[in-house]
Tab-separated table of C-alpha atoms in Angstrom:
chain	number	residue	atom	x	y	z
A	1	UNK	CA	-33.922	15.492	-32.418
A	2	UNK	CA	-30.737	13.629	-32.309
A	3	UNK	CA	-29.110	17.121	-31.554
A	4	UNK	CA	-31.360	16.483	-28.473
A	5	UNK	CA	-30.568	13.884	-27.412
A	6	UNK	CA	-26.719	14.200	-27.538
A	7	UNK	CA	-27.045	17.206	-24.860
A	8	UNK	CA	-27.840	14.802	-22.546
A	9	UNK	CA	-25.147	12.758	-22.859
A	10	UNK	CA	-23.124	15.071	-23.166
A	11	UNK	CA	-23.653	17.044	-20.227
A	12	UNK	CA	-23.883	13.680	-17.877
A	13	UNK	CA	-20.419	12.931	-19.737
A	14	UNK	CA	-19.195	16.790	-18.200
A	15	UNK	CA	-20.952	15.806	-14.737
A	16	UNK	CA	-19.084	12.720	-14.586
A	17	UNK	CA	-15.809	13.873	-15.891
A	18	UNK	CA	-16.212	16.848	-13.070
A	19	UNK	CA	-16.844	14.455	-10.465
A	20	UNK	CA	-13.751	11.997	-10.879
A	21	UNK	CA	-11.565	15.196	-10.664
A	22	UNK	CA	-13.566	16.578	-7.815
A	23	UNK	CA	-13.368	13.326	-6.114
A	24	UNK	CA	-9.293	12.390	-6.719
A	25	UNK	CA	-8.241	8.852	-7.410
A	26	UNK	CA	-5.298	6.789	-5.542
A	27	UNK	CA	-3.160	4.046	-7.297
A	28	UNK	CA	-0.659	1.784	-5.619
A	29	UNK	CA	2.289	0.234	-7.629
A	30	UNK	CA	4.026	-3.234	-6.659
A	31	UNK	CA	7.621	-3.187	-8.236
A	32	UNK	CA	9.196	-6.592	-7.550
A	33	UNK	CA	12.763	-6.915	-6.789
A	34	UNK	CA	12.901	-10.694	-5.470
A	35	UNK	CA	10.439	-13.448	-6.351
A	36	UNK	CA	11.634	-17.199	-5.305
A	37	UNK	CA	9.020	-20.384	-4.944
A	38	UNK	CA	6.269	-19.574	-2.578
A	39	UNK	CA	6.374	-21.728	0.789
A	40	UNK	CA	3.841	-24.671	1.114
A	41	UNK	CA	0.259	-23.713	2.210
A	42	UNK	CA	-0.166	-23.036	6.026
A	43	UNK	CA	2.873	-21.239	6.776
A	44	UNK	CA	3.659	-19.131	9.629
A	45	UNK	CA	5.042	-15.714	9.642
A	46	UNK	CA	6.548	-12.967	11.547
A	47	UNK	CA	5.817	-9.515	10.466
A	48	UNK	CA	9.002	-8.132	12.431
A	49	UNK	CA	9.851	-4.226	12.404
A	50	UNK	CA	9.834	-1.803	9.219
A	51	UNK	CA	12.281	1.349	9.622
A	52	UNK	CA	11.816	4.617	9.372
A	53	UNK	CA	14.193	6.227	6.630
A	54	UNK	CA	13.787	9.306	8.252
A	55	UNK	CA	12.617	10.043	12.794
A	56	UNK	CA	9.993	11.952	11.780
A	57	UNK	CA	8.575	8.706	9.764
A	58	UNK	CA	8.337	6.716	13.123
A	59	UNK	CA	5.064	6.533	13.757
A	60	UNK	CA	3.937	5.788	10.333
A	61	UNK	CA	6.714	2.851	9.976
A	62	UNK	CA	4.852	1.194	13.423
A	63	UNK	CA	1.042	2.014	12.104
A	64	UNK	CA	2.585	0.452	8.747
A	65	UNK	CA	3.800	-2.538	10.612
A	66	UNK	CA	0.529	-2.727	12.561
A	67	UNK	CA	-1.889	-2.416	9.712
A	68	UNK	CA	0.177	-5.485	7.856
A	69	UNK	CA	-0.271	-7.808	10.626
A	70	UNK	CA	-3.798	-7.181	10.801
A	71	UNK	CA	-4.060	-7.486	7.158
A	72	UNK	CA	-2.082	-10.018	6.494
A	73	UNK	CA	-4.240	-11.891	9.398
A	74	UNK	CA	-7.449	-11.587	7.647
A	75	UNK	CA	-6.446	-12.941	4.114
A	76	UNK	CA	-6.195	-16.720	5.753
A	77	UNK	CA	-3.347	-17.459	3.523
A	78	UNK	CA	-0.649	-17.482	6.891
A	79	UNK	CA	-0.473	-17.786	11.047
A	80	UNK	CA	0.469	-14.815	12.427
A	81	UNK	CA	3.429	-15.514	15.253
A	82	UNK	CA	5.135	-13.204	18.153
A	83	UNK	CA	8.680	-13.057	18.163
A	84	UNK	CA	8.948	-14.675	21.290
A	85	UNK	CA	6.590	-17.901	19.692
A	86	UNK	CA	9.536	-17.318	16.804
A	87	UNK	CA	12.467	-18.269	18.793
A	88	UNK	CA	10.973	-21.907	19.754
A	89	UNK	CA	12.522	-24.107	17.909
A	90	UNK	CA	9.388	-26.104	16.635
A	91	UNK	CA	8.967	-22.541	14.419
A	92	UNK	CA	10.251	-21.515	11.807
A	93	UNK	CA	8.606	-18.749	10.640
A	94	UNK	CA	9.070	-16.514	7.635
A	95	UNK	CA	10.202	-12.811	8.952
A	96	UNK	CA	8.760	-10.177	6.785
A	97	UNK	CA	10.216	-7.051	7.349
A	98	UNK	CA	10.952	-3.569	5.709
A	99	UNK	CA	12.188	0.373	4.993
A	100	UNK	CA	8.834	3.099	5.048
A	101	UNK	CA	11.959	4.531	2.582
A	102	UNK	CA	9.657	7.617	1.496
A	103	UNK	CA	6.520	9.223	3.130
A	104	UNK	CA	5.663	12.841	1.652
A	105	UNK	CA	1.990	14.617	2.641
A	106	UNK	CA	2.321	16.331	-0.623
A	107	UNK	CA	0.729	20.546	-1.566
A	108	UNK	CA	-2.930	20.681	-1.097
A	109	UNK	CA	-1.793	24.196	-2.085
A	110	UNK	CA	-0.368	23.067	-5.982
A	111	UNK	CA	-3.132	20.096	-6.011
A	112	UNK	CA	-5.734	23.549	-5.294
A	113	UNK	CA	-3.973	25.500	-7.856
A	114	UNK	CA	-2.462	23.309	-10.604
A	115	UNK	CA	-4.239	19.622	-10.395
A	116	UNK	CA	-3.634	16.951	-12.910
A	117	UNK	CA	-1.397	14.853	-10.085
A	118	UNK	CA	1.020	17.400	-8.957
A	119	UNK	CA	1.134	18.068	-5.427
A	120	UNK	CA	-0.065	14.541	-4.395
A	121	UNK	CA	1.296	13.001	-1.303
A	122	UNK	CA	2.901	9.404	-1.801
A	123	UNK	CA	4.480	6.562	0.342
A	124	UNK	CA	7.002	4.117	-0.618
A	125	UNK	CA	8.015	1.229	1.720
A	126	UNK	CA	10.963	-1.710	0.512
A	127	UNK	CA	9.274	-5.173	1.916
A	128	UNK	CA	11.741	-8.467	2.125
A	129	UNK	CA	10.280	-11.924	3.344
A	130	UNK	CA	12.984	-14.395	4.668
A	131	UNK	CA	12.980	-18.012	4.857
A	132	UNK	CA	14.000	-17.765	8.648
A	133	UNK	CA	15.449	-22.104	8.082
A	134	UNK	CA	17.875	-20.968	5.690
A	135	UNK	CA	18.179	-17.179	6.350
A	136	UNK	CA	17.497	-16.470	2.189
A	137	UNK	CA	15.635	-13.764	0.937
A	138	UNK	CA	12.454	-15.592	-0.964
A	139	UNK	CA	9.994	-12.008	-1.397
A	140	UNK	CA	11.398	-8.272	-2.486
A	141	UNK	CA	9.396	-5.759	-3.780
A	142	UNK	CA	8.427	-2.019	-3.689
A	143	UNK	CA	5.325	-0.907	-2.680
A	144	UNK	CA	4.233	2.047	-3.291
A	145	UNK	CA	0.595	4.114	-2.860
A	146	UNK	CA	0.097	7.443	-4.581
A	147	UNK	CA	-2.906	9.680	-3.251
A	148	UNK	CA	-4.193	12.518	-5.576
A	149	UNK	CA	-6.971	14.502	-3.226
A	150	UNK	CA	-8.183	15.994	-6.633
A	151	UNK	CA	-7.941	19.479	-7.896
A	152	UNK	CA	-9.359	23.067	-7.025
A	153	UNK	CA	-11.883	22.511	-4.633
A	154	UNK	CA	-11.072	18.183	-4.277
A	155	UNK	CA	-7.959	19.280	-2.692
A	156	UNK	CA	-9.537	21.848	-0.104
A	157	UNK	CA	-12.519	19.110	0.794
A	158	UNK	CA	-10.283	16.362	0.678
A	159	UNK	CA	-7.353	16.787	2.637
A	160	UNK	CA	-4.975	13.942	2.647
A	161	UNK	CA	-4.685	11.631	6.349
A	162	UNK	CA	-1.519	10.352	6.141
A	163	UNK	CA	-2.861	7.552	8.014
A	164	UNK	CA	-5.468	6.454	5.688
A	165	UNK	CA	-2.929	6.234	2.987
A	166	UNK	CA	-0.832	4.164	5.236
A	167	UNK	CA	-3.541	1.590	5.782
A	168	UNK	CA	-3.744	1.603	2.371
A	169	UNK	CA	-0.117	0.800	1.252
A	170	UNK	CA	-0.548	-1.924	4.491
A	171	UNK	CA	-3.238	-3.277	2.810
A	172	UNK	CA	-1.908	-3.471	-1.033
A	173	UNK	CA	1.485	-4.805	0.719
A	174	UNK	CA	-0.547	-7.630	2.080
A	175	UNK	CA	-2.655	-8.695	-0.862
A	176	UNK	CA	0.646	-8.462	-2.714
A	177	UNK	CA	2.284	-11.303	-0.184
A	178	UNK	CA	-1.156	-13.019	-0.138
A	179	UNK	CA	-0.940	-13.410	-3.866
A	180	UNK	CA	3.018	-14.500	-3.479
A	181	UNK	CA	1.627	-17.254	-0.972
A	182	UNK	CA	-0.645	-18.580	-3.371
A	183	UNK	CA	2.064	-19.013	-6.331
A	184	UNK	CA	-0.400	-16.223	-8.416
A	185	UNK	CA	1.684	-13.495	-10.497
A	186	UNK	CA	3.313	-10.457	-9.473
């Protein structure tokens, strides 16, 4: 009797494992380079340019900056200002900028044929937050996004959309900055 009960459990586990392989997964990683004490709550932030390491990534870098500003404003931790507002004497914002260091779409063929994390898409941005009053960096980190669109048929049915990956990179970056502003461990 216990033998018959084990079969449905084994079957369920096999189905769950197959679904995980087909669905794929993603990973975000933050590599801290420099961290000073966070500023007082209610700090103003200017989201400045993200420079692409390659000219072909210009559109992705602009999207990263735009989505990062949107995501940061939704955290409620900061007041975003424009470059024109930052030039006013009363404003002393934190200036958030960076570089889109890597943007690799990966290979659907390698994901289909080999899988196991090979052929995945990845993005990496180097992010800096500078105190405009002192001109000193107060936070620096690398944010990496690795997307695995699955293997086999999962790679075919889940092609990598770099806009979605940039949006996810921006969300992870905004979360890291918000955690720092709250004094949380990064």
